[in-house]
Tab-separated table of C-alpha atoms in Angstrom:
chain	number	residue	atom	x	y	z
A	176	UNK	CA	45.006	-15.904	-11.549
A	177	UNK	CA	47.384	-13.865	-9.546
A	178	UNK	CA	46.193	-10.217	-8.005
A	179	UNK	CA	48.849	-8.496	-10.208
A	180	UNK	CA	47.354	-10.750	-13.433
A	181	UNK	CA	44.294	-9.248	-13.943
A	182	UNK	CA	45.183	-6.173	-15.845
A	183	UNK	CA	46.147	-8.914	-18.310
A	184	UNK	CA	42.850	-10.007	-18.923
A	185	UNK	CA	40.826	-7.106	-18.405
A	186	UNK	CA	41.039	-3.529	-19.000
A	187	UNK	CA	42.344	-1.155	-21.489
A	188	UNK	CA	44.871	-3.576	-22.411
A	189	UNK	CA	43.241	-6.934	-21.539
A	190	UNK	CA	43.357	-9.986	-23.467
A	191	UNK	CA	39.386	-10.042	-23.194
A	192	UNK	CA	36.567	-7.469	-22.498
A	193	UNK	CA	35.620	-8.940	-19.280
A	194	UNK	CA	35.657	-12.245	-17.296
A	195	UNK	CA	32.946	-13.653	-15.372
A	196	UNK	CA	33.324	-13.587	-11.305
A	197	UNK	CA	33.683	-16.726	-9.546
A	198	UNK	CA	34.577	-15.299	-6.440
A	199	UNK	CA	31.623	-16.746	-4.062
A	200	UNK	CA	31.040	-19.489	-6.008
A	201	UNK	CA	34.729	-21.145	-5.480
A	202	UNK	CA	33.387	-20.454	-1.480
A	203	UNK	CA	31.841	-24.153	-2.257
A	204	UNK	CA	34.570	-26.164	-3.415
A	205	UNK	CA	35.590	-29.054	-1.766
A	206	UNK	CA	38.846	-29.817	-1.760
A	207	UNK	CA	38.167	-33.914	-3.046
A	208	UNK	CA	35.181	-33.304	-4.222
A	209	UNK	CA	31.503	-32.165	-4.101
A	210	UNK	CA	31.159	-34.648	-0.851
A	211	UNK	CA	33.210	-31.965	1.494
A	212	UNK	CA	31.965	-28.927	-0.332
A	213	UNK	CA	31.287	-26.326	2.568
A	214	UNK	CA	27.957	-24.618	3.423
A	215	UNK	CA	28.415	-21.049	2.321
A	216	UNK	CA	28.379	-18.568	5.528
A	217	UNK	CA	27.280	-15.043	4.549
A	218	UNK	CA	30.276	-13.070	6.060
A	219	UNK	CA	32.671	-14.903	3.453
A	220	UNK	CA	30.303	-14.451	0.637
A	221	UNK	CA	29.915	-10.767	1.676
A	222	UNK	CA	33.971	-10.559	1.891
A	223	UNK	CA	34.078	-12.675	-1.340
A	224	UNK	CA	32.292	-9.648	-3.257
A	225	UNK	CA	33.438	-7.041	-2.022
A	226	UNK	CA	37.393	-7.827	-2.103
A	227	UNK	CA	36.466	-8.515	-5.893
A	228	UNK	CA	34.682	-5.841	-6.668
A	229	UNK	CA	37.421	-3.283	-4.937
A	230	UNK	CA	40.270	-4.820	-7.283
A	231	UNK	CA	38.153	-5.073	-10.389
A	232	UNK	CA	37.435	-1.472	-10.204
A	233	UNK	CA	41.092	-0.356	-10.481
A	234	UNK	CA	41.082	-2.065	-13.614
A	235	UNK	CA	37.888	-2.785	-15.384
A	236	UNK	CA	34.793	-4.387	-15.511
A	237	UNK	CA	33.684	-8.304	-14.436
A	238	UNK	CA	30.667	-9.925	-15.408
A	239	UNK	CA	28.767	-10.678	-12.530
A	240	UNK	CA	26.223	-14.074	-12.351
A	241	UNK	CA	23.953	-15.508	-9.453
A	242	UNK	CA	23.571	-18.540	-12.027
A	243	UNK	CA	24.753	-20.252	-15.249
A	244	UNK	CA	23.825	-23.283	-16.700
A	245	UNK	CA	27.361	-24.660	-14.974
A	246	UNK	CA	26.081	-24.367	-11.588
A	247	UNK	CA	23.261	-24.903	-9.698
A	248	UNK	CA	20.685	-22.381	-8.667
A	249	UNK	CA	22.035	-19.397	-7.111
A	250	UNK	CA	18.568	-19.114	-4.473
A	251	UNK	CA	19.381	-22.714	-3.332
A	252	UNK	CA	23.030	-21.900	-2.926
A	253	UNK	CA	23.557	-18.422	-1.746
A	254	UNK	CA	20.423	-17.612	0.337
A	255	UNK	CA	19.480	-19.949	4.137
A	256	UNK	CA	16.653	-21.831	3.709
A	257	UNK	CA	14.658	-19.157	5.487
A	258	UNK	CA	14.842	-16.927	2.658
A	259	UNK	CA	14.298	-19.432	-0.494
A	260	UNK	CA	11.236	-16.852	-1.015
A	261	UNK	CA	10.148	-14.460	-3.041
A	262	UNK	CA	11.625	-11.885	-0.865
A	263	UNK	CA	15.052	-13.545	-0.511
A	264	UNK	CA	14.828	-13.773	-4.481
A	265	UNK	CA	14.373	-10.305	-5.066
A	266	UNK	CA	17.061	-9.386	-2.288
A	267	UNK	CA	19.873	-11.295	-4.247
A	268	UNK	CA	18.906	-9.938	-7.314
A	269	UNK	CA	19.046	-6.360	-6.557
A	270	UNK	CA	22.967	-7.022	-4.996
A	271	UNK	CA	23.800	-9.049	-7.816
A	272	UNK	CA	22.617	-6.167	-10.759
A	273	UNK	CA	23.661	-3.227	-9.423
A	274	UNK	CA	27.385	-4.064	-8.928
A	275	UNK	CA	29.575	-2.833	-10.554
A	276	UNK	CA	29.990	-5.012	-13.377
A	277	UNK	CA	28.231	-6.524	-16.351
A	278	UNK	CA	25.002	-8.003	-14.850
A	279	UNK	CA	24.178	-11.485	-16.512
A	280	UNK	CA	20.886	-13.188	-16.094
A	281	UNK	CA	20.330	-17.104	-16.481
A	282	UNK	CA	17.171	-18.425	-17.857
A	283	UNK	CA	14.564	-19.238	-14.739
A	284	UNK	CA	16.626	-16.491	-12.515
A	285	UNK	CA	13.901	-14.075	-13.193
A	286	UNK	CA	11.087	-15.708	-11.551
A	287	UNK	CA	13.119	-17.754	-8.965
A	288	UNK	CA	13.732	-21.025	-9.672
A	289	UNK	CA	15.325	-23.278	-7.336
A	290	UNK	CA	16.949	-26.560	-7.440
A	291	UNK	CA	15.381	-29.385	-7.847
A	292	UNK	CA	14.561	-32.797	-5.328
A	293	UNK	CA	16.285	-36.021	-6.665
A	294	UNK	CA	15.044	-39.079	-6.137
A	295	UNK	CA	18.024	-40.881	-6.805
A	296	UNK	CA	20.923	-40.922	-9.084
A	297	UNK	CA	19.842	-42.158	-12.190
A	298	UNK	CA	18.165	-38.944	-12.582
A	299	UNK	CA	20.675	-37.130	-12.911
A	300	UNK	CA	21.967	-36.467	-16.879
A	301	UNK	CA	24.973	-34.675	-16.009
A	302	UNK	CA	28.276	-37.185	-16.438
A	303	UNK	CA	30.028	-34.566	-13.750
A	304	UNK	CA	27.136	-35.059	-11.443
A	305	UNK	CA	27.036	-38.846	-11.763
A	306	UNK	CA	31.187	-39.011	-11.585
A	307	UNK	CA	30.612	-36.666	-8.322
A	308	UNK	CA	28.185	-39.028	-6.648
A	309	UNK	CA	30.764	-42.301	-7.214
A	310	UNK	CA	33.471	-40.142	-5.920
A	311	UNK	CA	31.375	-39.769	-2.663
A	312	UNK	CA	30.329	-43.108	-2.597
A	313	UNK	CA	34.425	-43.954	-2.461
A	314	UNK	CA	35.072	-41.932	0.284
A	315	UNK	CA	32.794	-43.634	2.458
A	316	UNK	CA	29.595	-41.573	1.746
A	317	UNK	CA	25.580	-43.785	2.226
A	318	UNK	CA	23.856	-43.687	-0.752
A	319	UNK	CA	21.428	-40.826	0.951
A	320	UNK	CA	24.078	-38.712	1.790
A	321	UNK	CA	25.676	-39.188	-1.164
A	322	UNK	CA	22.469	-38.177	-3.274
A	323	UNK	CA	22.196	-35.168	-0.744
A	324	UNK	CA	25.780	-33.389	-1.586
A	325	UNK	CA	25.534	-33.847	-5.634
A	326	UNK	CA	21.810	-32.589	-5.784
A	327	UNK	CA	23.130	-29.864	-3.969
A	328	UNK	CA	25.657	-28.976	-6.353
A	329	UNK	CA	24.529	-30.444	-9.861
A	330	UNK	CA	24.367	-28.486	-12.926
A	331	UNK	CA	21.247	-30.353	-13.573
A	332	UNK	CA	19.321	-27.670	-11.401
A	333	UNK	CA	19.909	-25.393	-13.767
A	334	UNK	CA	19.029	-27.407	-16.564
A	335	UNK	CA	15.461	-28.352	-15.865
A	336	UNK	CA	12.918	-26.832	-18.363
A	337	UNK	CA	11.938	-23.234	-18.357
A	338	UNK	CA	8.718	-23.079	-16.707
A	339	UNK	CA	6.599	-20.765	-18.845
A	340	UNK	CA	3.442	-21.942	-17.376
A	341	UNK	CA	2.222	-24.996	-15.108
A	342	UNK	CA	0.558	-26.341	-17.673
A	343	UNK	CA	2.958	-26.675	-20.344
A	344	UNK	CA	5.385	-28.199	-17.635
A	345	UNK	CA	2.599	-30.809	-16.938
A	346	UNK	CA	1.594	-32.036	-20.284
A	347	UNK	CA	4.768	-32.978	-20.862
A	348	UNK	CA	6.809	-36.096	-20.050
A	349	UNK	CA	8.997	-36.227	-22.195
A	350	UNK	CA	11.584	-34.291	-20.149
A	351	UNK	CA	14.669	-36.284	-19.228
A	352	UNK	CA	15.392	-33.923	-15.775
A	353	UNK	CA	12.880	-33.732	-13.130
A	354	UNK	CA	10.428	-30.567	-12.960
A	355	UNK	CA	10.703	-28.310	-10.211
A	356	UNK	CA	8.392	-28.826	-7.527
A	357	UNK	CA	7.294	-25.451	-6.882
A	358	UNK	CA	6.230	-24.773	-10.769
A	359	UNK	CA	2.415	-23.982	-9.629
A	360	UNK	CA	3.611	-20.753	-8.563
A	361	UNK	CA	7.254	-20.170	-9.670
A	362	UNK	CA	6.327	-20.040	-13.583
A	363	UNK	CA	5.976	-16.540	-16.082
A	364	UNK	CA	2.702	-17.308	-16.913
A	365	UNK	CA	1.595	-16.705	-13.137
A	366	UNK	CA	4.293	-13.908	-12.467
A	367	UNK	CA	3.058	-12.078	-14.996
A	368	UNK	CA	-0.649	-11.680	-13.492
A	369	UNK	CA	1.118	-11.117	-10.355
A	370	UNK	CA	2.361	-7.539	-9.709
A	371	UNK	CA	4.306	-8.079	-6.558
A	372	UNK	CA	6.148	-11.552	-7.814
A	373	UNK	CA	9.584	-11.895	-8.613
A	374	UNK	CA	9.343	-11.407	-12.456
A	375	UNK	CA	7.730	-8.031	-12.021
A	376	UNK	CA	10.540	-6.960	-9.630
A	377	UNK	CA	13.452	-7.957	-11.953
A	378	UNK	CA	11.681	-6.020	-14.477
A	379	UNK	CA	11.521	-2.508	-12.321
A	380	UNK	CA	15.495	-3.629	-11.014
A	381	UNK	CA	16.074	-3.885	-14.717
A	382	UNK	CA	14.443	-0.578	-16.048
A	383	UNK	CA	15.985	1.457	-12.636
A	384	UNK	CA	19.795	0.024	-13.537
A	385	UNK	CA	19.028	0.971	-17.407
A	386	UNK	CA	17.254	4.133	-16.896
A	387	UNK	CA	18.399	7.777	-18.506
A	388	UNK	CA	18.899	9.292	-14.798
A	389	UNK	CA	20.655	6.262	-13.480
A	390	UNK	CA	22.398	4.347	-16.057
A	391	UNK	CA	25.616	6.425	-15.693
A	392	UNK	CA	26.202	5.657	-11.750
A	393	UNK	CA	25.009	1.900	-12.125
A	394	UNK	CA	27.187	1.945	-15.158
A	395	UNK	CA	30.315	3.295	-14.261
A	396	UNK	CA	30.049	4.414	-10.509
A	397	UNK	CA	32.495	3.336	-7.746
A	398	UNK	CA	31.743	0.792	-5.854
A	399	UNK	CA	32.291	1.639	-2.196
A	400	UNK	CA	30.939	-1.230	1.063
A	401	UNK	CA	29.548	0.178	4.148
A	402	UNK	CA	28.065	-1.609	7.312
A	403	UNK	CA	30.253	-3.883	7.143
A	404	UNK	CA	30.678	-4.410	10.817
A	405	UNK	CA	26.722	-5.585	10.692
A	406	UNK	CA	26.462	-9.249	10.861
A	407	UNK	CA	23.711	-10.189	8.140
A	408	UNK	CA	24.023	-6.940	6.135
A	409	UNK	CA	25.427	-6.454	2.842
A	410	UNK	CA	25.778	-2.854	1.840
A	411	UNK	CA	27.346	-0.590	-0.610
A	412	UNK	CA	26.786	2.883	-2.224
A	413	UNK	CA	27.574	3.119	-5.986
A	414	UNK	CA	28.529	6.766	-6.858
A	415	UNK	CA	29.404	8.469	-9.818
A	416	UNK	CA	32.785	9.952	-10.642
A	417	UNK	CA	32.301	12.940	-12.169
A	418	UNK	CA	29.720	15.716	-12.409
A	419	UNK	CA	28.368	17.548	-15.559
A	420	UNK	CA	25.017	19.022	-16.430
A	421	UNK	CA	23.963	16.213	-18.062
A	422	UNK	CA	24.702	13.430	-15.828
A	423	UNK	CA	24.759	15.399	-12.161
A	424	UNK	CA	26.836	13.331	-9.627
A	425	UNK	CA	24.836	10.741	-7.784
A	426	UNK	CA	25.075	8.572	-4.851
A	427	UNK	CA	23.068	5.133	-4.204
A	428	UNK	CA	22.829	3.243	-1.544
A	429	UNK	CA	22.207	-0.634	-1.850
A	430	UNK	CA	21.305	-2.054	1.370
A	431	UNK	CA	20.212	-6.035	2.217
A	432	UNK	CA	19.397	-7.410	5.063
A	433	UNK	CA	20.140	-11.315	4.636
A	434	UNK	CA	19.045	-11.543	8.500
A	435	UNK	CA	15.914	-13.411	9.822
A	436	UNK	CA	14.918	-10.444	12.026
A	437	UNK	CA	14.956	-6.754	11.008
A	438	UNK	CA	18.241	-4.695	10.868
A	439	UNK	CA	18.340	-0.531	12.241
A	440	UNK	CA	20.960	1.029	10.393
A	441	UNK	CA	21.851	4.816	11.097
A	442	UNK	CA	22.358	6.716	7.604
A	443	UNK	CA	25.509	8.483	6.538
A	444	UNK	CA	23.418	10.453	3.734
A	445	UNK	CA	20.275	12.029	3.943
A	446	UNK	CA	17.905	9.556	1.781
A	447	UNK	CA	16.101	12.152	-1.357
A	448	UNK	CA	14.627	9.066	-3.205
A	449	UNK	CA	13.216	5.329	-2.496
A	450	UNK	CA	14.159	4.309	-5.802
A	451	UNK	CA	13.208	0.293	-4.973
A	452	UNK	CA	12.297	-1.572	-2.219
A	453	UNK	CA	11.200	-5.203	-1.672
A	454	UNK	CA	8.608	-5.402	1.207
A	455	UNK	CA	6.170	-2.739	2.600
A	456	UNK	CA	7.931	-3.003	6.097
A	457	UNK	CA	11.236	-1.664	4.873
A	458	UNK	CA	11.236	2.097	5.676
A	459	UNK	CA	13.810	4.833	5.130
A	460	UNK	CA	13.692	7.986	7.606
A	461	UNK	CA	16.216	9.197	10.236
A	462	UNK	CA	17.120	5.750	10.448
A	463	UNK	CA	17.438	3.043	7.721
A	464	UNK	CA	15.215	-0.090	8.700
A	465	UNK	CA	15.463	-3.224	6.509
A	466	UNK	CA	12.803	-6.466	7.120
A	467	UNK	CA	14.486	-9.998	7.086
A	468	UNK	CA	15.046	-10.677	3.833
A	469	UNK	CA	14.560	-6.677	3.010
A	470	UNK	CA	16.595	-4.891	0.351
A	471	UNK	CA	16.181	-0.699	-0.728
A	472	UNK	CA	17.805	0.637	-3.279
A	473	UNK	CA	18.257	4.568	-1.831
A	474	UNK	CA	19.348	7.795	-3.459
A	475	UNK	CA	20.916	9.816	-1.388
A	476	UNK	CA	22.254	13.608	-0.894
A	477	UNK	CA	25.903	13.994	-2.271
């Protein structure tokens, strides 16, 4: 689809309601094949999402996804291996809901799972996945390396079974997909005994984006990027358009810090509210200060 296209689609006088965004995902692509599919680099994700969001918002609304059961996990995919954690989790949820946008949520993407270790192709049940991996083979790709660049990028990570508890995924063998290997921890059984775990925080990013004070900016804010000269930070205020007594004008900041180490950040706005924060060592005074792997979700003074 062309720039000019997409009032087409979308909008007041689309063809549909909304479209989901493939922007960062088509960052992946190979141009063969799976076998020269490209690592993902965080400044072209960053400038993936925010060039879409800026020309959706002149016309409508996208539906933004981490996940669907057409790709593989968005934790393996989107986040360096240093932050496949519970931290990094909660980071790439809070960007991905409050866009602007229609936030969808795949099943397993609320407690964090990841994709899954093959142990060889015959695993796989995915006829794309198996078609990828003979592909690779073809163009001169070992057998490891080919099993390395498919797992990667298999649908089958997606499709694994929901792990509701460790013990249901254990008394059962009758699965055709491998489990998971993390499923002792990463399962809603234990996330829901757990306060601080990654279920619990997708349930407080869920109530803030659909709460009566903050529904409207979240809703149908602006979206508007800042920090963008920062090298691991991703960054934008939402703010609402108009002001009535009602629904008084707001302005959010969204700030992550996709860094190892921690990111200083000087604030444009005086901060008036935490409204969410992932780790204890994030702090918001005279000076914004995000952990590795920190995200805060900020009001701040129009």
């Amino acid at each position: 689809m062309h720039e000019d296209e997409l009032s087409e689609f979308i909008g007041e006088n689309g063809h549909f309601s909304t479209i989901f965004d493939f922007s960062a995902h088509c960052l992946s692509e190979g141009e063969h094949g799976w076998y020269e599919a490209p690592a993902i680099e965080f400044k072209e994700w960053r400038r993936a999402i925010v060039d879409s969001q800026l020309e959706v918002q002149k016309v409508g609304f996208k539906a933004n996804i981490i996940e669907n059961h057409d790709e593989p996990r968005g934790v393996s995919r989107f986040l360096p291996e240093y932050a496949r954690n519970a931290a990094g989790t909660k980071m790439l949820g809070t960007v991905s809901l409050l866009l602007r946008g229609i936030p969808f949520l795949y099943q397993g993407q609320e407690i964090g799972m990841q994709n899954c270790e093959w142990n060889n192709s015959g695993e796989w049940d995915d006829i794309s996945t198996r078609d990828q991996y003979q592909t690779a083979r073809k163009a001169g790709l070992t057998e490891k390396e080919a099993l390395r660049v498919c797992a990667d990028m298999s649908r089958d990570n997606a499709r694994t079974p929901m792990q509701w508890s460790s013990e249901e995924i254990a008394n059962k063998a009758d699965f055709n997909i491998p489990i998971f290997k993390s499923v002792s921890e990463i399962n809603v059984k234990a996330q829901q005994e757990n306060e601080d775990s990654v279920l619990r925080y997708y349930q407080k990013l869920i109530a803030l984006r659909k709460s009566e004070e903050y529904k409207e900016v979240f809703t149908y804010g602006t979206f508007a990027p800042v920090y963008e000269e920062q090298e691991s930070v991703m960054a934008f205020y939402r703010i609402s358009e108009e002001e009535n007594q009602e629904t008084p004008k707001k302005r959010v900041l969204v700030a992550a810090n996709f860094g190892r180490e921690a990111a200083e950040l000087p604030l444009e706005y005086k901060v008036s509210k935490v409204l969410l924060s992932n780790l204890p060592e994030n702090q918001a005074g005279e000076k914004l200060i995000l952990a590795g792997c920190g995200v805060m979700v900020l009001e701040c003074e129009i």
